[in-house]
PDB file of C-alpha atoms in Angstrom:
ATOM      1  CA  MET A   1       0.000   0.000   0.000  1.00  0.00           C
ATOM      2  CA  THR A   2       1.450   3.321  -1.071  1.00  0.00           C
ATOM      3  CA  ALA A   3       1.399   6.067   1.542  1.00  0.00           C
ATOM      4  CA  ARG A   4      -0.533   9.135   0.472  1.00  0.00           C
ATOM      5  CA  PRO A   5       1.002  12.569   1.054  1.00  0.00           C
ATOM      6  CA  THR A   6       0.518  14.177   4.431  1.00  0.00           C
ATOM      7  CA  LEU A   7      -2.141  16.833   4.244  1.00  0.00           C
ATOM      8  CA  PRO A   8      -1.290  20.374   5.313  1.00  0.00           C
ATOM      9  CA  ASN A   9      -2.375  21.713   8.686  1.00  0.00           C
ATOM     10  CA  PRO A  10      -6.171  21.740   9.110  1.00  0.00           C
ATOM     11  CA  ILE A  11      -7.940  24.599   7.409  1.00  0.00           C
ATOM     12  CA  ASP A  12     -10.499  26.140   9.765  1.00  0.00           C
ATOM     13  CA  SER A  13     -11.694  29.104   7.756  1.00  0.00           C
ATOM     14  CA  VAL A  14     -13.604  29.640   4.537  1.00  0.00           C
ATOM     15  CA  ALA A  15     -11.494  28.347   1.655  1.00  0.00           C
ATOM     16  CA  LEU A  16     -11.613  29.592  -1.912  1.00  0.00           C
ATOM     17  CA  ALA A  17      -9.707  27.983  -4.780  1.00  0.00           C
ATOM     18  CA  SER A  18      -9.745  28.139  -8.537  1.00  0.00           C
ATOM     19  CA  LEU A  19      -9.390  25.026 -10.627  1.00  0.00           C
ATOM     20  CA  ASP A  20      -7.523  27.015 -13.271  1.00  0.00           C
ATOM     21  CA  ALA A  21      -5.143  28.993 -11.024  1.00  0.00           C
ATOM     22  CA  PRO A  22      -1.607  27.579 -11.222  1.00  0.00           C
ATOM     23  CA  GLU A  23      -0.734  28.104  -7.539  1.00  0.00           C
ATOM     24  CA  GLY A  24      -1.591  25.734  -4.703  1.00  0.00           C
ATOM     25  CA  TRP A  25      -1.265  22.378  -6.478  1.00  0.00           C
ATOM     26  CA  LEU A  26       0.454  19.542  -4.547  1.00  0.00           C
ATOM     27  CA  ALA A  27       1.880  16.350  -6.031  1.00  0.00           C
ATOM     28  CA  TYR A  28      -0.215  13.310  -5.067  1.00  0.00           C
ATOM     29  CA  PRO A  29       2.042  10.351  -5.934  1.00  0.00           C
ATOM     30  CA  LEU A  30       0.402   6.953  -6.362  1.00  0.00           C
ATOM     31  CA  GLY A  31       3.665   4.962  -6.211  1.00  0.00           C
ATOM     32  CA  ASP A  32       3.222   1.194  -6.277  1.00  0.00           C
ATOM     33  CA  ASP A  33      -0.513   1.513  -6.965  1.00  0.00           C
ATOM     34  CA  VAL A  34       0.187   2.534 -10.588  1.00  0.00           C
ATOM     35  CA  ILE A  35      -0.535  -0.340 -12.977  1.00  0.00           C
ATOM     36  CA  GLU A  36       0.294   1.527 -16.180  1.00  0.00           C
ATOM     37  CA  GLY A  37       0.946   5.050 -17.412  1.00  0.00           C
ATOM     38  CA  ASN A  38       2.188   8.116 -15.549  1.00  0.00           C
ATOM     39  CA  PRO A  39      -0.772   9.631 -13.690  1.00  0.00           C
ATOM     40  CA  ASP A  40       1.136  12.732 -12.489  1.00  0.00           C
ATOM     41  CA  THR A  41      -1.772  13.214 -10.088  1.00  0.00           C
ATOM     42  CA  ARG A  42      -2.095  16.649  -8.480  1.00  0.00           C
ATOM     43  CA  MET A  43      -4.328  17.932  -5.697  1.00  0.00           C
ATOM     44  CA  LYS A  44      -5.462  21.392  -4.643  1.00  0.00           C
ATOM     45  CA  LEU A  45      -6.711  21.028  -1.085  1.00  0.00           C
ATOM     46  CA  LEU A  46      -9.473  23.242   0.305  1.00  0.00           C
ATOM     47  CA  ARG A  47     -10.194  21.612   3.689  1.00  0.00           C
ATOM     48  CA  THR A  48      -8.907  18.810   5.935  1.00  0.00           C
ATOM     49  CA  VAL A  49     -11.340  18.861   8.877  1.00  0.00           C
ATOM     50  CA  GLY A  50     -15.067  19.237   9.249  1.00  0.00           C
ATOM     51  CA  VAL A  51     -17.247  20.603  11.992  1.00  0.00           C
ATOM     52  CA  LYS A  52     -18.887  17.195  12.567  1.00  0.00           C
ATOM     53  CA  THR A  53     -16.422  14.804  10.970  1.00  0.00           C
ATOM     54  CA  PRO A  54     -12.953  13.943  12.289  1.00  0.00           C
ATOM     55  CA  TYR A  55     -11.540  13.784   8.767  1.00  0.00           C
ATOM     56  CA  LYS A  56     -12.616  15.586   5.682  1.00  0.00           C
ATOM     57  CA  ALA A  57     -10.704  16.257   2.479  1.00  0.00           C
ATOM     58  CA  VAL A  58     -12.238  18.662   0.014  1.00  0.00           C
ATOM     59  CA  ALA A  59     -10.040  19.055  -3.034  1.00  0.00           C
ATOM     60  CA  PHE A  60      -9.616  19.333  -6.761  1.00  0.00           C
ATOM     61  CA  PHE A  61      -7.647  16.500  -8.384  1.00  0.00           C
ATOM     62  CA  THR A  62      -6.098  16.182 -11.830  1.00  0.00           C
ATOM     63  CA  SER A  63      -4.654  13.087 -13.464  1.00  0.00           C
ATOM     64  CA  GLN A  64      -3.082  12.106 -16.762  1.00  0.00           C
ATOM     65  CA  PRO A  65      -4.111   8.927 -18.647  1.00  0.00           C
ATOM     66  CA  SER A  66      -3.133   5.920 -16.533  1.00  0.00           C
ATOM     67  CA  LYS A  67      -4.442   2.934 -14.620  1.00  0.00           C
ATOM     68  CA  PHE A  68      -4.030   2.389 -10.875  1.00  0.00           C
ATOM     69  CA  ASP A  69      -5.390   0.507  -7.871  1.00  0.00           C
ATOM     70  CA  TRP A  70      -7.640   2.538  -5.594  1.00  0.00           C
ATOM     71  CA  ARG A  71      -8.749   1.861  -2.013  1.00  0.00           C
ATOM     72  CA  PHE A  72     -11.724   3.769  -0.699  1.00  0.00           C
ATOM     73  CA  GLU A  73     -10.583   3.936   2.915  1.00  0.00           C
ATOM     74  CA  ASN A  74     -13.176   6.620   3.666  1.00  0.00           C
ATOM     75  CA  ASP A  75     -16.505   7.591   2.142  1.00  0.00           C
ATOM     76  CA  GLU A  76     -15.778   9.428  -1.102  1.00  0.00           C
ATOM     77  CA  ALA A  77     -17.898  11.383  -3.552  1.00  0.00           C
ATOM     78  CA  PHE A  78     -16.723  13.290  -6.580  1.00  0.00           C
ATOM     79  CA  VAL A  79     -17.890  15.124  -9.662  1.00  0.00           C
ATOM     80  CA  LEU A  80     -15.844  14.660 -12.807  1.00  0.00           C
ATOM     81  CA  LEU A  81     -15.353  18.146 -14.218  1.00  0.00           C
ATOM     82  CA  GLU A  82     -13.341  17.223 -17.290  1.00  0.00           C
ATOM     83  CA  GLY A  83     -12.176  14.064 -19.013  1.00  0.00           C
ATOM     84  CA  CYS A  84     -13.183  10.435 -18.976  1.00  0.00           C
ATOM     85  CA  ILE A  85     -12.504   7.730 -16.374  1.00  0.00           C
ATOM     86  CA  ALA A  86     -13.671   4.202 -15.570  1.00  0.00           C
ATOM     87  CA  ILE A  87     -13.713   2.599 -12.141  1.00  0.00           C
ATOM     88  CA  THR A  88     -13.992  -1.178 -11.841  1.00  0.00           C
ATOM     89  CA  MET A  89     -15.026  -2.003  -8.287  1.00  0.00           C
ATOM     90  CA  ASP A  90     -14.069  -5.063  -6.251  1.00  0.00           C
ATOM     91  CA  THR A  91     -17.640  -6.277  -6.848  1.00  0.00           C
ATOM     92  CA  GLY A  92     -16.990  -6.393 -10.612  1.00  0.00           C
ATOM     93  CA  GLU A  93     -19.234  -3.399 -11.294  1.00  0.00           C
ATOM     94  CA  ARG A  94     -17.723  -0.946 -13.785  1.00  0.00           C
ATOM     95  CA  PHE A  95     -18.626   2.733 -13.833  1.00  0.00           C
ATOM     96  CA  GLU A  96     -17.629   4.851 -16.825  1.00  0.00           C
ATOM     97  CA  MET A  97     -17.774   8.582 -16.228  1.00  0.00           C
ATOM     98  CA  THR A  98     -17.516  11.681 -18.388  1.00  0.00           C
ATOM     99  CA  ALA A  99     -17.610  15.365 -17.470  1.00  0.00           C
ATOM    100  CA  GLY A 100     -20.663  16.202 -15.367  1.00  0.00           C
ATOM    101  CA  ASP A 101     -21.061  12.703 -13.872  1.00  0.00           C
ATOM    102  CA  ALA A 102     -20.898  12.177 -10.097  1.00  0.00           C
ATOM    103  CA  VAL A 103     -20.367   9.105  -7.928  1.00  0.00           C
ATOM    104  CA  SER A 104     -20.535   8.321  -4.201  1.00  0.00           C
ATOM    105  CA  ILE A 105     -18.582   5.311  -2.939  1.00  0.00           C
ATOM    106  CA  PRO A 106     -18.814   4.008   0.642  1.00  0.00           C
ATOM    107  CA  ALA A 107     -15.661   3.253   2.617  1.00  0.00           C
ATOM    108  CA  GLY A 108     -14.240  -0.240   2.436  1.00  0.00           C
ATOM    109  CA  HIS A 109     -14.302  -0.804  -1.309  1.00  0.00           C
ATOM    110  CA  THR A 110     -11.330  -1.274  -3.574  1.00  0.00           C
ATOM    111  CA  GLY A 111     -11.099  -0.972  -7.311  1.00  0.00           C
ATOM    112  CA  VAL A 112      -9.073  -0.062 -10.354  1.00  0.00           C
ATOM    113  CA  CYS A 113      -9.290   3.441 -11.775  1.00  0.00           C
ATOM    114  CA  GLU A 114      -8.579   3.992 -15.456  1.00  0.00           C
ATOM    115  CA  VAL A 115      -8.014   7.598 -16.481  1.00  0.00           C
ATOM    116  CA  LEU A 116      -8.866   7.381 -20.166  1.00  0.00           C
ATOM    117  CA  GLU A 117      -8.080  11.037 -20.907  1.00  0.00           C
ATOM    118  CA  PHE A 118      -6.743  13.934 -18.847  1.00  0.00           C
ATOM    119  CA  SER A 119      -9.256  14.394 -16.042  1.00  0.00           C
ATOM    120  CA  ARG A 120     -10.145  16.935 -13.368  1.00  0.00           C
ATOM    121  CA  LYS A 121     -12.537  16.269 -10.507  1.00  0.00           C
ATOM    122  CA  PHE A 122     -13.903  17.876  -7.345  1.00  0.00           C
ATOM    123  CA  THR A 123     -13.777  15.419  -4.443  1.00  0.00           C
ATOM    124  CA  VAL A 124     -15.146  15.237  -0.897  1.00  0.00           C
ATOM    125  CA  VAL A 125     -13.819  12.472   1.378  1.00  0.00           C
ATOM    126  CA  THR A 126     -15.170  11.976   4.918  1.00  0.00           C
ATOM    127  CA  SER A 127     -14.927   9.558   7.821  1.00  0.00           C
ATOM    128  CA  GLY A 128     -16.753   9.365  11.101  1.00  0.00           C
ATOM    129  CA  GLY A 129     -20.409   9.917  11.779  1.00  0.00           C
ATOM    130  CA  VAL A 130     -22.651  12.853  12.401  1.00  0.00           C
ATOM    131  CA  GLU A 131     -24.121  12.931  15.869  1.00  0.00           C
TER     132      GLU A 131
END
């Protein structure tokens, strides 16, 4: 299992980011999870904590055409803003997505993500429950 980058200190104020602004992007290496291609995955993080969740990541992600293993260690939902991807879940289900499509995946699943063309997405990842 490849370690993901450490997120910056928690952001506890209103966060504003532009998908097209060049500043603020962090490398998000996938290491041994890459099956083929060079994803050159980047992340622009907006938030790392929530008011009612112990962990929350709200971020933009970009990725080049590639194929890699993916573990959904937390609940994750995202909207594909640009590009085309396919996710084949551990259940055998395959989801093909194009710009404007959204998906919500519960924690505990694994799968293979295929980035079929340069893609950008807006992602929200959470863990813990709401009281």
